[in-house]
């Protein structure tokens, strides 16, 4: 049983959940990297290995979201993201494994090799892939799908928000913090002073923040923004935190009434660079460094930018006497061979450009 349910039996009874993950994910010390950037006690939480054949952070949320879709008797799910969305792909793969059909509603982004791979993989997983020029067109596309279903007497699909970051999805990362606490209690690492991680729709960071408070830990979170603050404001983060705590307490009143504390949620916005999914020099330096020193795969959109922040703080001597954990959110399972077997011509026209246009300069 997952650690959150073990502690709060009311949640186990009430919340929808379907096991997709192979948990706990490993924690390991990064001695070489730590020494080279001046962080004596550096560790990594390898959420790349959450699941097969596609892992990463999104699967922890999907255990609850797809659990709810099944509980409601749904046969189809629909979700949203940018063209190379790891979330849309994780949804396609894991919904498919559960026998649910999935629809990926996708918006434009900067081109990269991983975008091509994720698009091909999504199609291979059996998802209906749809590309839109902007958010407005995508929203009306979603409306059309719902009307279409109703017109033919079928159920509308179960809707999963971007990044899976609803209060229910966030519960997956409250549990992830309980999982890390167990690993700390088993002496796999000391309690961290700081956890660094990239922040997109913030479900990952908010879940961890709730877990930290509920477990009365000293750990501070350092969420590194990888997209514009207009997209996910601090008010939105506060609201997601409150809604999730409310959901947990409504289902088990023993869950503590914790509240959001900006002193313990140290958002950084210096590493966005030129915007979402536009690779940056600093981010790519972090990708190369992590690969060379520790054989860890990071990416240009999320984890490279997050790790660049940690590396720079370390080099500036800010983390000398601290225990620091990097929460690696990127899928670590190799899927490139699967993607080779599909032809992009089978994707809808608006998505062809990622195969016909060059990738961005820093990805060549
Ligand atoms: C989606 C994603 C994130 C961001 O997670 P949020 O919960 O949306 O903040 C970070 N890293 C990777 C690799 C992701 O795919």
mmCIF file of C-alpha atoms and ligand atoms in Angstrom:
data_model
loop_
_atom_site.group_PDB
_atom_site.id
_atom_site.type_symbol
_atom_site.label_atom_id
_atom_site.label_comp_id
_atom_site.label_asym_id
_atom_site.label_seq_id
_atom_site.Cartn_x
_atom_site.Cartn_y
_atom_site.Cartn_z
ATOM 1 C CA UNK A 1 0.000 0.000 0.000
ATOM 2 C CA UNK A 2 1.290 3.520 -0.769
ATOM 3 C CA UNK A 3 2.656 5.362 2.302
ATOM 4 C CA UNK A 4 0.012 8.121 2.278
ATOM 5 C CA UNK A 5 -2.785 5.526 2.453
ATOM 6 C CA UNK A 6 -0.991 3.606 5.190
ATOM 7 C CA UNK A 7 -1.000 6.664 7.384
ATOM 8 C CA UNK A 8 -4.468 7.952 6.432
ATOM 9 C CA UNK A 9 -6.818 5.026 5.993
ATOM 10 C CA UNK A 10 -9.740 7.326 5.211
ATOM 11 C CA UNK A 11 -7.922 8.365 2.053
ATOM 12 C CA UNK A 12 -7.349 4.772 1.083
ATOM 13 C CA UNK A 13 -11.080 4.108 1.323
ATOM 14 C CA UNK A 14 -12.236 7.270 -0.403
ATOM 15 C CA UNK A 15 -9.779 8.285 -3.111
ATOM 16 C CA UNK A 16 -9.714 6.687 -6.538
ATOM 17 C CA UNK A 17 -6.372 5.052 -7.281
ATOM 18 C CA UNK A 18 -4.954 2.672 -9.833
ATOM 19 C CA UNK A 19 -1.429 1.281 -9.453
ATOM 20 C CA UNK A 20 0.754 2.211 -12.454
ATOM 21 C CA UNK A 21 4.072 2.857 -10.742
ATOM 22 C CA UNK A 22 6.933 0.792 -9.443
ATOM 23 C CA UNK A 23 7.676 2.590 -6.160
ATOM 24 C CA UNK A 24 9.698 3.803 -4.356
ATOM 25 C CA UNK A 25 11.912 5.385 -6.990
ATOM 26 C CA UNK A 26 15.637 5.305 -6.101
ATOM 27 C CA UNK A 27 17.471 7.957 -4.112
ATOM 28 C CA UNK A 28 21.210 8.175 -4.664
ATOM 29 C CA UNK A 29 24.115 10.356 -3.731
ATOM 30 C CA UNK A 30 25.902 12.395 -6.413
ATOM 31 C CA UNK A 31 29.399 12.592 -4.964
ATOM 32 C CA UNK A 32 31.355 13.617 -8.051
ATOM 33 C CA UNK A 33 28.905 16.290 -9.107
ATOM 34 C CA UNK A 34 28.515 17.470 -5.516
ATOM 35 C CA UNK A 35 32.253 17.905 -5.088
ATOM 36 C CA UNK A 36 32.597 19.766 -8.378
ATOM 37 C CA UNK A 37 29.914 22.371 -7.567
ATOM 38 C CA UNK A 38 30.583 22.728 -3.835
ATOM 39 C CA UNK A 39 27.578 20.823 -2.486
ATOM 40 C CA UNK A 40 29.098 18.241 -0.173
ATOM 41 C CA UNK A 41 25.817 16.411 0.400
ATOM 42 C CA UNK A 42 24.027 16.221 -2.942
ATOM 43 C CA UNK A 43 21.380 13.595 -3.714
ATOM 44 C CA UNK A 44 18.967 12.801 -6.529
ATOM 45 C CA UNK A 45 15.452 11.342 -6.445
ATOM 46 C CA UNK A 46 15.085 9.395 -9.660
ATOM 47 C CA UNK A 47 11.464 9.775 -10.676
ATOM 48 C CA UNK A 48 12.496 8.886 -14.211
ATOM 49 C CA UNK A 49 11.898 5.307 -13.116
ATOM 50 C CA UNK A 50 8.329 5.670 -11.795
ATOM 51 C CA UNK A 51 6.863 3.389 -14.456
ATOM 52 C CA UNK A 52 7.295 1.412 -17.676
ATOM 53 C CA UNK A 53 7.389 1.870 -20.582
ATOM 54 C CA UNK A 54 7.261 5.599 -19.838
ATOM 55 C CA UNK A 55 8.105 7.105 -16.439
ATOM 56 C CA UNK A 56 8.727 10.585 -15.104
ATOM 57 C CA UNK A 57 6.684 12.708 -12.703
ATOM 58 C CA UNK A 58 3.338 12.632 -14.528
ATOM 59 C CA UNK A 59 2.632 8.985 -13.799
ATOM 60 C CA UNK A 60 2.300 9.670 -10.061
ATOM 61 C CA UNK A 61 -0.580 12.030 -10.820
ATOM 62 C CA UNK A 62 -2.135 9.647 -13.324
ATOM 63 C CA UNK A 63 -2.474 6.923 -10.687
ATOM 64 C CA UNK A 64 -5.200 9.067 -9.146
ATOM 65 C CA UNK A 65 -6.614 10.721 -12.268
ATOM 66 C CA UNK A 66 -6.965 7.550 -14.312
ATOM 67 C CA UNK A 67 -8.212 5.857 -11.138
ATOM 68 C CA UNK A 68 -11.063 8.347 -11.089
ATOM 69 C CA UNK A 69 -11.763 7.926 -14.810
ATOM 70 C CA UNK A 70 -12.148 4.184 -14.244
ATOM 71 C CA UNK A 71 -14.269 4.640 -11.130
ATOM 72 C CA UNK A 72 -16.619 6.843 -13.152
ATOM 73 C CA UNK A 73 -16.915 4.179 -15.799
ATOM 74 C CA UNK A 74 -15.264 6.288 -18.475
ATOM 75 C CA UNK A 75 -13.868 4.734 -21.624
ATOM 76 C CA UNK A 76 -12.049 7.766 -22.966
ATOM 77 C CA UNK A 77 -9.813 10.524 -21.564
ATOM 78 C CA UNK A 78 -8.798 13.864 -23.033
ATOM 79 C CA UNK A 79 -5.833 16.008 -22.031
ATOM 80 C CA UNK A 80 -3.899 19.089 -23.085
ATOM 81 C CA UNK A 81 -0.328 20.240 -23.551
ATOM 82 C CA UNK A 82 2.295 21.558 -25.915
ATOM 83 C CA UNK A 83 3.301 19.419 -28.896
ATOM 84 C CA UNK A 84 6.115 17.575 -27.106
ATOM 85 C CA UNK A 85 4.187 17.245 -23.838
ATOM 86 C CA UNK A 86 5.519 14.493 -21.576
ATOM 87 C CA UNK A 87 2.209 14.673 -19.761
ATOM 88 C CA UNK A 88 0.121 14.015 -22.874
ATOM 89 C CA UNK A 89 2.395 11.095 -23.752
ATOM 90 C CA UNK A 90 2.305 9.633 -20.234
ATOM 91 C CA UNK A 91 -1.493 9.873 -20.358
ATOM 92 C CA UNK A 92 -1.664 8.191 -23.783
ATOM 93 C CA UNK A 93 0.623 5.344 -22.713
ATOM 94 C CA UNK A 94 -0.913 4.609 -19.320
ATOM 95 C CA UNK A 95 -4.535 5.155 -20.347
ATOM 96 C CA UNK A 96 -3.854 2.750 -23.203
ATOM 97 C CA UNK A 97 -2.508 0.147 -20.808
ATOM 98 C CA UNK A 98 -5.763 0.379 -18.843
ATOM 99 C CA UNK A 99 -7.837 -0.032 -21.993
ATOM 100 C CA UNK A 100 -8.928 3.606 -22.121
ATOM 101 C CA UNK A 101 -8.837 5.570 -25.340
ATOM 102 C CA UNK A 102 -7.065 8.911 -25.123
ATOM 103 C CA UNK A 103 -7.120 12.204 -26.977
ATOM 104 C CA UNK A 104 -4.090 14.547 -26.901
ATOM 105 C CA UNK A 105 -4.948 18.195 -27.588
ATOM 106 C CA UNK A 106 -1.702 19.940 -28.483
ATOM 107 C CA UNK A 107 -0.482 23.521 -28.925
ATOM 108 C CA UNK A 108 2.612 24.833 -30.768
ATOM 109 C CA UNK A 109 6.063 24.947 -29.166
ATOM 110 C CA UNK A 110 9.718 25.330 -30.182
ATOM 111 C CA UNK A 111 10.933 22.326 -32.128
ATOM 112 C CA UNK A 112 13.286 19.704 -30.660
ATOM 113 C CA UNK A 113 14.146 16.058 -31.212
ATOM 114 C CA UNK A 114 12.129 15.006 -28.180
ATOM 115 C CA UNK A 115 9.017 16.669 -29.652
ATOM 116 C CA UNK A 116 9.238 14.394 -32.682
ATOM 117 C CA UNK A 117 9.824 11.349 -30.515
ATOM 118 C CA UNK A 118 6.912 12.123 -28.156
ATOM 119 C CA UNK A 119 4.510 12.768 -31.047
ATOM 120 C CA UNK A 120 5.392 9.471 -32.730
ATOM 121 C CA UNK A 121 5.199 7.642 -29.412
ATOM 122 C CA UNK A 122 1.768 9.126 -28.652
ATOM 123 C CA UNK A 123 0.462 7.880 -31.948
ATOM 124 C CA UNK A 124 2.051 4.507 -31.372
ATOM 125 C CA UNK A 125 0.315 4.301 -27.970
ATOM 126 C CA UNK A 126 -2.966 4.651 -29.846
ATOM 127 C CA UNK A 127 -3.853 8.195 -28.810
ATOM 128 C CA UNK A 128 -5.892 10.441 -31.068
ATOM 129 C CA UNK A 129 -3.416 13.272 -31.691
ATOM 130 C CA UNK A 130 -4.743 16.750 -32.497
ATOM 131 C CA UNK A 131 -2.756 19.914 -33.174
ATOM 132 C CA UNK A 132 -4.087 23.482 -32.736
ATOM 133 C CA UNK A 133 -2.564 26.890 -33.515
ATOM 134 C CA UNK A 134 -3.451 28.434 -30.137
ATOM 135 C CA UNK A 135 -5.235 28.002 -26.819
ATOM 136 C CA UNK A 136 -8.555 29.375 -28.078
ATOM 137 C CA UNK A 137 -8.739 26.983 -31.023
ATOM 138 C CA UNK A 138 -7.765 24.122 -28.757
ATOM 139 C CA UNK A 139 -10.565 24.974 -26.327
ATOM 140 C CA UNK A 140 -13.152 25.066 -29.085
ATOM 141 C CA UNK A 141 -11.704 21.801 -30.378
ATOM 142 C CA UNK A 142 -12.351 20.286 -26.943
ATOM 143 C CA UNK A 143 -15.925 21.615 -26.977
ATOM 144 C CA UNK A 144 -16.482 20.043 -30.379
ATOM 145 C CA UNK A 145 -15.286 16.677 -29.140
ATOM 146 C CA UNK A 146 -17.763 16.826 -26.232
ATOM 147 C CA UNK A 147 -20.652 17.852 -28.485
ATOM 148 C CA UNK A 148 -19.752 15.157 -30.968
ATOM 149 C CA UNK A 149 -19.924 12.517 -28.259
ATOM 150 C CA UNK A 150 -23.244 13.791 -26.972
ATOM 151 C CA UNK A 151 -24.716 13.921 -30.453
ATOM 152 C CA UNK A 152 -23.959 10.243 -30.937
ATOM 153 C CA UNK A 153 -25.238 9.286 -27.501
ATOM 154 C CA UNK A 154 -21.855 8.584 -26.015
ATOM 155 C CA UNK A 155 -20.221 9.813 -22.824
ATOM 156 C CA UNK A 156 -17.984 12.876 -23.047
ATOM 157 C CA UNK A 157 -14.355 11.990 -22.312
ATOM 158 C CA UNK A 158 -12.904 12.316 -18.813
ATOM 159 C CA UNK A 159 -10.939 15.577 -18.867
ATOM 160 C CA UNK A 160 -7.445 15.706 -17.359
ATOM 161 C CA UNK A 161 -6.090 19.270 -16.993
ATOM 162 C CA UNK A 162 -2.678 20.330 -18.406
ATOM 163 C CA UNK A 163 0.150 18.618 -16.519
ATOM 164 C CA UNK A 164 -2.411 16.583 -14.544
ATOM 165 C CA UNK A 165 -2.332 19.378 -11.981
ATOM 166 C CA UNK A 166 -5.788 19.213 -10.411
ATOM 167 C CA UNK A 167 -6.161 18.751 -6.661
ATOM 168 C CA UNK A 168 -6.611 15.017 -7.261
ATOM 169 C CA UNK A 169 -3.457 14.749 -9.401
ATOM 170 C CA UNK A 170 -1.463 16.683 -6.794
ATOM 171 C CA UNK A 171 -2.237 13.974 -4.214
ATOM 172 C CA UNK A 172 0.251 11.803 -6.125
ATOM 173 C CA UNK A 173 3.039 14.118 -5.035
ATOM 174 C CA UNK A 174 1.816 14.427 -1.466
ATOM 175 C CA UNK A 175 2.344 10.673 -1.438
ATOM 176 C CA UNK A 176 5.753 11.090 -3.112
ATOM 177 C CA UNK A 177 6.903 13.159 -0.125
ATOM 178 C CA UNK A 178 5.669 10.449 2.267
ATOM 179 C CA UNK A 179 7.688 8.002 0.173
ATOM 180 C CA UNK A 180 10.836 10.121 0.495
ATOM 181 C CA UNK A 181 10.241 10.387 4.261
ATOM 182 C CA UNK A 182 10.301 6.596 4.473
ATOM 183 C CA UNK A 183 13.589 6.554 2.579
ATOM 184 C CA UNK A 184 14.981 9.125 5.023
ATOM 185 C CA UNK A 185 13.775 7.014 7.960
ATOM 186 C CA UNK A 186 15.534 4.022 6.352
ATOM 187 C CA UNK A 187 18.765 6.084 6.301
ATOM 188 C CA UNK A 188 18.948 6.249 2.512
ATOM 189 C CA UNK A 189 19.700 9.955 2.910
ATOM 190 C CA UNK A 190 19.533 12.627 5.633
ATOM 191 C CA UNK A 191 16.506 14.936 5.734
ATOM 192 C CA UNK A 192 17.199 17.516 3.008
ATOM 193 C CA UNK A 193 17.520 21.212 3.777
ATOM 194 C CA UNK A 194 16.461 21.961 0.217
ATOM 195 C CA UNK A 195 14.779 20.185 -2.680
ATOM 196 C CA UNK A 196 15.275 21.698 -6.152
ATOM 197 C CA UNK A 197 12.962 20.834 -9.046
ATOM 198 C CA UNK A 198 11.617 22.337 -12.277
ATOM 199 C CA UNK A 199 8.124 23.857 -12.045
ATOM 200 C CA UNK A 200 5.602 23.837 -14.897
ATOM 201 C CA UNK A 201 1.949 23.581 -13.905
ATOM 202 C CA UNK A 202 3.201 23.292 -10.284
ATOM 203 C CA UNK A 203 1.351 20.120 -9.323
ATOM 204 C CA UNK A 204 4.622 18.377 -8.508
ATOM 205 C CA UNK A 205 5.988 21.181 -6.317
ATOM 206 C CA UNK A 206 2.657 21.842 -4.575
ATOM 207 C CA UNK A 207 2.204 18.169 -3.681
ATOM 208 C CA UNK A 208 5.718 17.985 -2.245
ATOM 209 C CA UNK A 209 5.139 21.231 -0.296
ATOM 210 C CA UNK A 210 1.968 19.794 1.280
ATOM 211 C CA UNK A 211 3.820 16.596 2.157
ATOM 212 C CA UNK A 212 6.653 18.548 3.808
ATOM 213 C CA UNK A 213 4.188 20.453 6.005
ATOM 214 C CA UNK A 214 2.074 17.422 6.849
ATOM 215 C CA UNK A 215 5.214 15.544 7.952
ATOM 216 C CA UNK A 216 6.582 18.563 9.886
ATOM 217 C CA UNK A 217 9.850 18.433 7.965
ATOM 218 C CA UNK A 218 12.393 21.266 7.873
ATOM 219 C CA UNK A 219 12.880 20.980 4.099
ATOM 220 C CA UNK A 220 12.499 24.053 1.894
ATOM 221 C CA UNK A 221 11.407 23.676 -1.700
ATOM 222 C CA UNK A 222 13.125 25.492 -4.573
ATOM 223 C CA UNK A 223 10.774 25.279 -7.589
ATOM 224 C CA UNK A 224 12.523 26.610 -10.697
ATOM 225 C CA UNK A 225 10.159 28.162 -13.211
ATOM 226 C CA UNK A 226 10.442 26.952 -16.782
ATOM 227 C CA UNK A 227 7.555 29.043 -18.112
ATOM 228 C CA UNK A 228 6.313 32.577 -17.765
ATOM 229 C CA UNK A 229 4.889 33.542 -14.325
ATOM 230 C CA UNK A 230 1.702 34.755 -16.114
ATOM 231 C CA UNK A 231 0.943 31.136 -16.866
ATOM 232 C CA UNK A 232 1.127 29.866 -13.282
ATOM 233 C CA UNK A 233 0.900 32.735 -10.796
ATOM 234 C CA UNK A 234 1.667 32.481 -7.110
ATOM 235 C CA UNK A 235 -2.066 32.956 -6.419
ATOM 236 C CA UNK A 236 -2.792 29.934 -8.559
ATOM 237 C CA UNK A 237 -0.187 27.932 -6.633
ATOM 238 C CA UNK A 238 -1.715 29.020 -3.329
ATOM 239 C CA UNK A 239 -5.165 27.975 -4.555
ATOM 240 C CA UNK A 240 -3.986 24.564 -5.765
ATOM 241 C CA UNK A 241 -2.354 24.012 -2.360
ATOM 242 C CA UNK A 242 -5.539 24.965 -0.482
ATOM 243 C CA UNK A 243 -7.829 22.910 -2.731
ATOM 244 C CA UNK A 244 -5.670 19.836 -2.353
ATOM 245 C CA UNK A 245 -5.493 20.105 1.453
ATOM 246 C CA UNK A 246 -9.255 20.583 1.484
ATOM 247 C CA UNK A 247 -9.749 17.471 -0.613
ATOM 248 C CA UNK A 248 -7.494 15.430 1.677
ATOM 249 C CA UNK A 249 -9.218 16.677 4.842
ATOM 250 C CA UNK A 250 -12.678 16.116 3.375
ATOM 251 C CA UNK A 251 -11.766 12.467 2.877
ATOM 252 C CA UNK A 252 -9.830 11.965 6.118
ATOM 253 C CA UNK A 253 -10.231 14.579 8.833
ATOM 254 C CA UNK A 254 -7.010 13.318 10.457
ATOM 255 C CA UNK A 255 -4.999 14.902 7.668
ATOM 256 C CA UNK A 256 -3.450 18.081 9.175
ATOM 257 C CA UNK A 257 -4.785 21.507 8.279
ATOM 258 C CA UNK A 258 -1.556 22.820 6.737
ATOM 259 C CA UNK A 259 -1.229 26.096 4.892
ATOM 260 C CA UNK A 260 0.962 27.508 2.153
ATOM 261 C CA UNK A 261 4.073 29.316 3.362
ATOM 262 C CA UNK A 262 6.005 31.389 0.785
ATOM 263 C CA UNK A 263 9.072 31.316 3.102
ATOM 264 C CA UNK A 264 9.334 27.585 2.471
ATOM 265 C CA UNK A 265 8.441 27.678 -1.231
ATOM 266 C CA UNK A 266 11.309 29.608 -2.786
ATOM 267 C CA UNK A 267 10.271 30.080 -6.435
ATOM 268 C CA UNK A 268 13.066 31.011 -8.838
ATOM 269 C CA UNK A 269 12.441 32.677 -12.175
ATOM 270 C CA UNK A 270 15.937 33.438 -13.492
ATOM 271 C CA UNK A 271 16.269 30.255 -15.524
ATOM 272 C CA UNK A 272 13.297 30.513 -17.911
ATOM 273 C CA UNK A 273 15.582 32.004 -20.581
ATOM 274 C CA UNK A 274 13.696 32.853 -23.778
ATOM 275 C CA UNK A 275 10.582 30.954 -22.758
ATOM 276 C CA UNK A 276 8.948 27.568 -22.443
ATOM 277 C CA UNK A 277 10.836 24.819 -24.279
ATOM 278 C CA UNK A 278 13.398 27.239 -25.684
ATOM 279 C CA UNK A 279 16.678 25.661 -24.619
ATOM 280 C CA UNK A 280 19.109 27.984 -22.809
ATOM 281 C CA UNK A 281 22.934 28.010 -22.652
ATOM 282 C CA UNK A 282 22.881 27.497 -18.883
ATOM 283 C CA UNK A 283 20.327 24.720 -19.132
ATOM 284 C CA UNK A 284 22.320 22.884 -21.779
ATOM 285 C CA UNK A 285 25.536 23.261 -19.791
ATOM 286 C CA UNK A 286 23.722 21.553 -16.902
ATOM 287 C CA UNK A 287 22.523 18.784 -19.259
ATOM 288 C CA UNK A 288 26.107 18.144 -20.466
ATOM 289 C CA UNK A 289 27.564 18.277 -16.966
ATOM 290 C CA UNK A 290 25.035 15.841 -15.491
ATOM 291 C CA UNK A 291 25.658 13.460 -18.382
ATOM 292 C CA UNK A 292 29.459 13.613 -18.136
ATOM 293 C CA UNK A 293 29.821 13.494 -14.350
ATOM 294 C CA UNK A 294 26.985 11.230 -13.256
ATOM 295 C CA UNK A 295 25.545 9.692 -16.416
ATOM 296 C CA UNK A 296 22.159 11.300 -15.753
ATOM 297 C CA UNK A 297 19.921 12.338 -18.657
ATOM 298 C CA UNK A 298 18.395 15.765 -18.255
ATOM 299 C CA UNK A 299 16.467 17.785 -20.878
ATOM 300 C CA UNK A 300 16.494 21.311 -22.253
ATOM 301 C CA UNK A 301 12.875 22.163 -21.426
ATOM 302 C CA UNK A 302 12.591 21.229 -17.745
ATOM 303 C CA UNK A 303 15.267 19.381 -15.839
ATOM 304 C CA UNK A 304 18.317 21.114 -17.380
ATOM 305 C CA UNK A 305 16.990 24.532 -16.352
ATOM 306 C CA UNK A 306 16.140 23.301 -12.851
ATOM 307 C CA UNK A 307 19.554 21.719 -12.402
ATOM 308 C CA UNK A 308 21.296 24.841 -13.768
ATOM 309 C CA UNK A 309 19.809 26.764 -10.844
ATOM 310 C CA UNK A 310 21.103 24.215 -8.318
ATOM 311 C CA UNK A 311 24.567 24.188 -9.947
ATOM 312 C CA UNK A 312 24.860 27.959 -9.898
ATOM 313 C CA UNK A 313 23.698 28.236 -6.275
ATOM 314 C CA UNK A 314 26.244 25.571 -5.380
ATOM 315 C CA UNK A 315 29.110 27.282 -7.199
ATOM 316 C CA UNK A 316 28.253 30.538 -5.448
ATOM 317 C CA UNK A 317 28.798 28.766 -2.126
ATOM 318 C CA UNK A 318 25.156 29.010 -1.029
ATOM 319 C CA UNK A 319 24.725 25.276 -0.419
ATOM 320 C CA UNK A 320 28.029 24.368 1.227
ATOM 321 C CA UNK A 321 26.674 23.095 4.519
ATOM 322 C CA UNK A 322 23.300 21.911 3.321
ATOM 323 C CA UNK A 323 21.801 18.581 2.375
ATOM 324 C CA UNK A 324 20.398 19.147 -1.122
ATOM 325 C CA UNK A 325 18.155 16.893 -3.187
ATOM 326 C CA UNK A 326 17.443 17.253 -6.888
ATOM 327 C CA UNK A 327 14.034 15.794 -7.744
ATOM 328 C CA UNK A 328 14.519 14.497 -11.294
ATOM 329 C CA UNK A 329 11.139 14.595 -13.019
ATOM 330 C CA UNK A 330 12.231 13.398 -16.475
ATOM 331 C CA UNK A 331 11.312 9.995 -17.884
ATOM 332 C CA UNK A 332 14.395 7.738 -17.860
ATOM 333 C CA UNK A 333 13.036 4.781 -19.847
ATOM 334 C CA UNK A 334 14.370 4.560 -23.376
ATOM 335 C CA UNK A 335 11.540 4.816 -25.881
ATOM 336 C CA UNK A 336 13.478 5.914 -28.951
ATOM 337 C CA UNK A 337 13.323 2.482 -30.569
ATOM 338 C CA UNK A 338 9.533 2.412 -30.396
ATOM 339 C CA UNK A 339 9.290 5.803 -32.050
ATOM 340 C CA UNK A 340 11.392 4.726 -35.024
ATOM 341 C CA UNK A 341 8.653 2.354 -36.134
ATOM 342 C CA UNK A 342 6.038 5.024 -36.851
ATOM 343 C CA UNK A 343 5.748 7.414 -39.768
ATOM 344 C CA UNK A 344 4.870 11.040 -39.058
ATOM 345 C CA UNK A 345 2.608 11.145 -42.127
ATOM 346 C CA UNK A 346 0.039 9.356 -40.036
ATOM 347 C CA UNK A 347 -0.203 12.359 -37.695
ATOM 348 C CA UNK A 348 -2.629 15.193 -38.448
ATOM 349 C CA UNK A 349 -1.288 17.925 -40.762
ATOM 350 C CA UNK A 350 -0.721 20.669 -38.137
ATOM 351 C CA UNK A 351 1.829 18.396 -36.429
ATOM 352 C CA UNK A 352 3.921 17.675 -39.558
ATOM 353 C CA UNK A 353 5.968 20.841 -39.207
ATOM 354 C CA UNK A 354 7.979 19.359 -36.316
ATOM 355 C CA UNK A 355 9.332 16.773 -38.766
ATOM 356 C CA UNK A 356 9.726 19.064 -41.758
ATOM 357 C CA UNK A 357 11.319 22.033 -39.993
ATOM 358 C CA UNK A 358 14.706 22.037 -38.293
ATOM 359 C CA UNK A 359 15.048 21.693 -34.538
ATOM 360 C CA UNK A 360 16.163 24.711 -32.475
ATOM 361 C CA UNK A 361 19.900 25.590 -32.644
ATOM 362 C CA UNK A 362 20.813 24.368 -29.121
ATOM 363 C CA UNK A 363 19.319 20.941 -29.853
ATOM 364 C CA UNK A 364 21.356 20.229 -32.989
HETATM 365 C C1 LIG B 1 5.655 18.197 -16.666
HETATM 366 C C2 LIG B 1 7.073 18.182 -16.262
HETATM 367 C C3 LIG B 1 7.541 18.981 -15.207
HETATM 368 C C4 LIG B 1 6.666 19.967 -14.485
HETATM 369 O O1 LIG B 1 5.812 19.376 -13.556
HETATM 370 P P1 LIG B 1 4.571 20.199 -13.033
HETATM 371 O O2 LIG B 1 3.914 19.334 -12.070
HETATM 372 O O3 LIG B 1 3.737 20.519 -14.237
HETATM 373 O O4 LIG B 1 5.117 21.458 -12.419
HETATM 374 C C5 LIG B 1 8.875 18.891 -14.865
HETATM 375 N N1 LIG B 1 9.706 18.077 -15.525
HETATM 376 C C6 LIG B 1 9.301 17.305 -16.544
HETATM 377 C C7 LIG B 1 10.295 16.442 -17.231
HETATM 378 C C8 LIG B 1 7.969 17.327 -16.944
HETATM 379 O O5 LIG B 1 7.568 16.568 -17.975
#
